[in-house]
PDB file of N, CA and C in Angstrom:
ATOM      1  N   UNK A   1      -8.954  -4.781  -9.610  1.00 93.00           N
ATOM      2  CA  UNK A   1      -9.491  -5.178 -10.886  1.00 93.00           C
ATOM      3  C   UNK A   1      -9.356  -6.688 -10.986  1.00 93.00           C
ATOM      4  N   UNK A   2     -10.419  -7.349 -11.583  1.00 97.00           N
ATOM      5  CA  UNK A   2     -10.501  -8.930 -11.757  1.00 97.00           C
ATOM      6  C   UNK A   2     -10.165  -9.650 -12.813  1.00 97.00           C
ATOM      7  N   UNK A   3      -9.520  -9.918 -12.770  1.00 98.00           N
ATOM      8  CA  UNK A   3      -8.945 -11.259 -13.855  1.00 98.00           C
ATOM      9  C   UNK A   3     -10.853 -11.251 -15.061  1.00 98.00           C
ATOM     10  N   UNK A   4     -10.842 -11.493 -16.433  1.00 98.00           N
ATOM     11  CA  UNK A   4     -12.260 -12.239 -17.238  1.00 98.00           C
ATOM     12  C   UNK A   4     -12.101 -12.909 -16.086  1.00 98.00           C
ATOM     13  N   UNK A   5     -13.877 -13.133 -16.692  1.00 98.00           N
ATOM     14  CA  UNK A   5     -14.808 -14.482 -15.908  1.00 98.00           C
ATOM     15  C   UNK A   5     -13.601 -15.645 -17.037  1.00 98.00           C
ATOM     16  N   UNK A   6     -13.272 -15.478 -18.553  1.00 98.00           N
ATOM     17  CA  UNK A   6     -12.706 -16.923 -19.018  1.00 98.00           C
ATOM     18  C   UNK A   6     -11.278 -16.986 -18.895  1.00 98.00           C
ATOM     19  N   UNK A   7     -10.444 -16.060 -18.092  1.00 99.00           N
ATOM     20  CA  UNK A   7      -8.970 -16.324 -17.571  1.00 99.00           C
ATOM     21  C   UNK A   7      -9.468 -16.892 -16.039  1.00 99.00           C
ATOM     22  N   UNK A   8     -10.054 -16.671 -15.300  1.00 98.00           N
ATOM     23  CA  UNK A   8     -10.522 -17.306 -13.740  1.00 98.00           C
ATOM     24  C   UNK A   8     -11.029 -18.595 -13.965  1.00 98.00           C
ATOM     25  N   UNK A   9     -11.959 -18.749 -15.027  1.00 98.00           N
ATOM     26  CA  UNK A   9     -12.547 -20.433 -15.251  1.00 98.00           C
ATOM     27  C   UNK A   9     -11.450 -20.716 -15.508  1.00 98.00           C
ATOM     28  N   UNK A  10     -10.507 -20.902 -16.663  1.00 98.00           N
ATOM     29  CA  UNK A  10      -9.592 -21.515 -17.257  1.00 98.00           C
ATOM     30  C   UNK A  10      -8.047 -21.632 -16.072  1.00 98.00           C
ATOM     31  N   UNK A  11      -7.931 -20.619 -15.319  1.00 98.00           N
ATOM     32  CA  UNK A  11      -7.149 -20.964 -14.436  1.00 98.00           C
ATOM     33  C   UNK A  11      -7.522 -22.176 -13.382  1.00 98.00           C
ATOM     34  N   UNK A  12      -8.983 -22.077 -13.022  1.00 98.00           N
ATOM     35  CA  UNK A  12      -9.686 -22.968 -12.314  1.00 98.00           C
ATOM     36  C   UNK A  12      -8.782 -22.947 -10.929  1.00 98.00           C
ATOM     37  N   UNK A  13      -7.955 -21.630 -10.034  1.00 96.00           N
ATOM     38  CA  UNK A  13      -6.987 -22.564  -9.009  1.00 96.00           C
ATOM     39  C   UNK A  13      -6.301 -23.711  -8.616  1.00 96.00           C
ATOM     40  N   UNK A  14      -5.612 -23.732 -10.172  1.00 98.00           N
ATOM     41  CA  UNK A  14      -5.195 -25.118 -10.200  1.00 98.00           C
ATOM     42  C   UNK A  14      -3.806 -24.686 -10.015  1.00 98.00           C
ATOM     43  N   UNK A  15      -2.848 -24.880  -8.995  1.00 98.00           N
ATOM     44  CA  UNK A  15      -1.645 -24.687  -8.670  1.00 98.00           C
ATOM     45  C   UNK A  15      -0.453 -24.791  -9.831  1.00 98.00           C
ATOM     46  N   UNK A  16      -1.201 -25.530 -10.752  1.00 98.00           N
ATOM     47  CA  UNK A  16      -0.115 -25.332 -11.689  1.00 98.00           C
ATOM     48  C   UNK A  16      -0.407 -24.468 -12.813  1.00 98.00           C
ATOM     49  N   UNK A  17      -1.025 -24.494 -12.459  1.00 98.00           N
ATOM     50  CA  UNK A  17      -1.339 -22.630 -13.898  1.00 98.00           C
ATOM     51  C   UNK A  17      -0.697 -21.814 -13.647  1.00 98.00           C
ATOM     52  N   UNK A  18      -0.410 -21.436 -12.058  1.00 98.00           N
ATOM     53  CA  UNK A  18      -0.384 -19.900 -11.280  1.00 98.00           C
ATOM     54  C   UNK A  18       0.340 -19.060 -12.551  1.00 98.00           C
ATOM     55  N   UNK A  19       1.316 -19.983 -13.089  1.00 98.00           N
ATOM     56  CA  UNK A  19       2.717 -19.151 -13.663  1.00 98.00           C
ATOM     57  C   UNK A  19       2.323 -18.475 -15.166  1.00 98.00           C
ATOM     58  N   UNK A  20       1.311 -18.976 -15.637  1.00 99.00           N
ATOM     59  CA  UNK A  20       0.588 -18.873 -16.752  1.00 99.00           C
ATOM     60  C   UNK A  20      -0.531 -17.636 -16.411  1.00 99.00           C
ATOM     61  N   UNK A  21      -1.497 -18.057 -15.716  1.00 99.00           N
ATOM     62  CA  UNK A  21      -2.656 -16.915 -15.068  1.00 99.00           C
ATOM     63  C   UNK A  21      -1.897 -15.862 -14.755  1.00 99.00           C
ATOM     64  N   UNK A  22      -0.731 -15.639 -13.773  1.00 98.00           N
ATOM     65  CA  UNK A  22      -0.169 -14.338 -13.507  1.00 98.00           C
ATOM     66  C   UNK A  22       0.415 -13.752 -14.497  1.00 98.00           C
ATOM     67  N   UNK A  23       1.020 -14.362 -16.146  1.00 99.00           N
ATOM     68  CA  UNK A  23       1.067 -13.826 -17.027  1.00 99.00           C
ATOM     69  C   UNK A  23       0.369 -13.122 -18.087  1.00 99.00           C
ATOM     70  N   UNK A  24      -0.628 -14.065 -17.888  1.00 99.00           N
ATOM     71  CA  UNK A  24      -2.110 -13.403 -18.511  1.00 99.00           C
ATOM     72  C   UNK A  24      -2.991 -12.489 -18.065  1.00 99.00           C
ATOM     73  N   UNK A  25      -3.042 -12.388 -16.812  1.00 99.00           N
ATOM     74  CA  UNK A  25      -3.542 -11.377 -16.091  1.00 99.00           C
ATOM     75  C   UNK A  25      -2.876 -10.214 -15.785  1.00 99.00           C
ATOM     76  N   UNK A  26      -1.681 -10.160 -15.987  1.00 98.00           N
ATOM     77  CA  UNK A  26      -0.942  -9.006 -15.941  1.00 98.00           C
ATOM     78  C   UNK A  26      -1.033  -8.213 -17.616  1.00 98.00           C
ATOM     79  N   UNK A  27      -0.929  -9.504 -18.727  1.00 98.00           N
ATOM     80  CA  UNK A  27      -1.067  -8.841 -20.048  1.00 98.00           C
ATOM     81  C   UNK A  27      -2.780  -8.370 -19.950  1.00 98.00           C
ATOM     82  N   UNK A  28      -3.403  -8.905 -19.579  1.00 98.00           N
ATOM     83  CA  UNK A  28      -4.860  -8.302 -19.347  1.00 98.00           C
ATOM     84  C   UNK A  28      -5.256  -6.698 -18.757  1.00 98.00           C
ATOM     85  N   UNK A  29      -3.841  -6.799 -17.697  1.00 98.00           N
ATOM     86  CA  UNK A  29      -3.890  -5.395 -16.672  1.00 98.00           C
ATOM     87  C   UNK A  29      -3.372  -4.063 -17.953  1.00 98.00           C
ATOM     88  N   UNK A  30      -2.181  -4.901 -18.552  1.00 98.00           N
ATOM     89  CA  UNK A  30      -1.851  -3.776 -19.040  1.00 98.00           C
ATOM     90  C   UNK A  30      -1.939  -3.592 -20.217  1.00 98.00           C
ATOM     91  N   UNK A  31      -3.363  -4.077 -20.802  1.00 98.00           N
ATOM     92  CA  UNK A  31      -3.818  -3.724 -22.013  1.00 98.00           C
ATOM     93  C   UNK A  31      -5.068  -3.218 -21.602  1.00 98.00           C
ATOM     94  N   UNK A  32      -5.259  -2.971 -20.394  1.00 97.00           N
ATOM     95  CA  UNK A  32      -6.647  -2.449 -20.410  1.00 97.00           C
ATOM     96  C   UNK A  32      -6.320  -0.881 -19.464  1.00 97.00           C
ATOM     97  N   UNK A  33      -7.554  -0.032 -20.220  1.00 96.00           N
ATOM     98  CA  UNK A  33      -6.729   1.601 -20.185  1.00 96.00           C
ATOM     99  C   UNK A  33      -7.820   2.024 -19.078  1.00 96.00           C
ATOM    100  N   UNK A  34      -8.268   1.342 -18.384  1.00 97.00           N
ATOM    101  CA  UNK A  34      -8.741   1.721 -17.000  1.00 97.00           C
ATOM    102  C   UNK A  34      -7.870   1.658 -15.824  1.00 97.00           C
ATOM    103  N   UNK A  35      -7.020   0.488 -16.265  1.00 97.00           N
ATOM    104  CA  UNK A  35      -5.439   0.110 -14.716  1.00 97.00           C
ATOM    105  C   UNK A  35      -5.218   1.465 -14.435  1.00 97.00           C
ATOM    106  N   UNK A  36      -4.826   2.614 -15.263  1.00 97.00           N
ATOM    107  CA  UNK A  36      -3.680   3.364 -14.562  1.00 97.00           C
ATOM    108  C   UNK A  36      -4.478   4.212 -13.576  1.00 97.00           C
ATOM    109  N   UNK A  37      -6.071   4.253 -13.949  1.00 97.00           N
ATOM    110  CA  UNK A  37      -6.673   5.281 -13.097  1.00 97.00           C
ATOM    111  C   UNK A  37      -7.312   4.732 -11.824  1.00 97.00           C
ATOM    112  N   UNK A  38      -7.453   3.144 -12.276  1.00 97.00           N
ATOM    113  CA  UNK A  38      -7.870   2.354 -11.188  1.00 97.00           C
ATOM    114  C   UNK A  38      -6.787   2.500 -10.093  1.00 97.00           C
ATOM    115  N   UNK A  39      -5.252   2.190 -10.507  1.00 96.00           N
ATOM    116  CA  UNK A  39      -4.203   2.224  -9.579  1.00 96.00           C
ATOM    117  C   UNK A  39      -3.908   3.858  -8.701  1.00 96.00           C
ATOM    118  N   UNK A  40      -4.035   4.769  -9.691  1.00 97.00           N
ATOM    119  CA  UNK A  40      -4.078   6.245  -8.834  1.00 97.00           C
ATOM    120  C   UNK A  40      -5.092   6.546  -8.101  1.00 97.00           C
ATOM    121  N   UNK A  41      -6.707   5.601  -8.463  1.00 97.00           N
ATOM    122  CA  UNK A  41      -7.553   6.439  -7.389  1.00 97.00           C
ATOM    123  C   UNK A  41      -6.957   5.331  -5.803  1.00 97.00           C
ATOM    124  N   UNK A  42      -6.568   4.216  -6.142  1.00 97.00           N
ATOM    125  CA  UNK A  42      -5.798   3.729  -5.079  1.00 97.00           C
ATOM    126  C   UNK A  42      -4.826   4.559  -4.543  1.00 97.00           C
ATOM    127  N   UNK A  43      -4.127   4.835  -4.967  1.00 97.00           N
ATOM    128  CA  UNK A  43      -2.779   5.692  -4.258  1.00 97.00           C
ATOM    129  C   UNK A  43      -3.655   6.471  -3.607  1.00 97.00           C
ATOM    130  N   UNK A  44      -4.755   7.050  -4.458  1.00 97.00           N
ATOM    131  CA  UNK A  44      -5.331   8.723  -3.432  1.00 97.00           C
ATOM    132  C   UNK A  44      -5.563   8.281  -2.072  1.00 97.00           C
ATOM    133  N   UNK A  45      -6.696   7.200  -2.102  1.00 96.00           N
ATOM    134  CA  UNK A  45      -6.860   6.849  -1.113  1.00 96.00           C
ATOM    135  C   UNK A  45      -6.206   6.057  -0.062  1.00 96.00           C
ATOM    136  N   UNK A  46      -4.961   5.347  -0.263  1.00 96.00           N
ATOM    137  CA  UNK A  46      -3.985   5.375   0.631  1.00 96.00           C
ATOM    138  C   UNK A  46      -2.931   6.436   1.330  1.00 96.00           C
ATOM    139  N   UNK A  47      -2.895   7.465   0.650  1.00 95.00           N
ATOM    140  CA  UNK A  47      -2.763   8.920   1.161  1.00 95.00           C
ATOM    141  C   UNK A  47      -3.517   9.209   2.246  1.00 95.00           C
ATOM    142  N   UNK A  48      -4.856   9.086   2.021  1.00 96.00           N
ATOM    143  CA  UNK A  48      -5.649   9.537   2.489  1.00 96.00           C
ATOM    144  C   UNK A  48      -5.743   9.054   4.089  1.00 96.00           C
ATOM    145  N   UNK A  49      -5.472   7.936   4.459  1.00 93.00           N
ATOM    146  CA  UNK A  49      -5.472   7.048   5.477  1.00 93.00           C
ATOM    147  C   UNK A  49      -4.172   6.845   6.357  1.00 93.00           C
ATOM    148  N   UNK A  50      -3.223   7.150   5.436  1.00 73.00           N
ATOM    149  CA  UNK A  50      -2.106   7.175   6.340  1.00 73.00           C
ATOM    150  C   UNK A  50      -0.885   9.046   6.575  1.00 73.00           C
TER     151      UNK A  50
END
C-alpha cells in the first residue's frame, strides 16, 4: 500500500523528513481499514510460496 500522492510530494525524499513521513504513513496505514486485509492476503500468499 502507498503512502497519498500529498504525504509522497510533501516528503519529496528529502532525508530529513524520513522520521516524520514514517510517522505519517504508518498513522495513514492504520487508519485505513483496507491494511489488515491487504496484510493477510500477503501472508496467504507467502504461505503459499514457501
Amino acid at each position: 500500500m502507498a503512502p497519498t500522492n500529498e504525504l509522497r510530494k510533501t516528503f519529496g525524499h528529502d532525508p530529513q523528513k524520513f522520521s516524520w513521513f514514517k510517522n505519517e504513513y504508518k498513522k495513514e496505514l492504520d487508519n485505513n481499514d483496507k491494511t489488515q486485509a491487504f496484510v493477510n492476503q500477503i501472508a496467504e500468499w507467502l504461505k503459499k510460496i514457501t
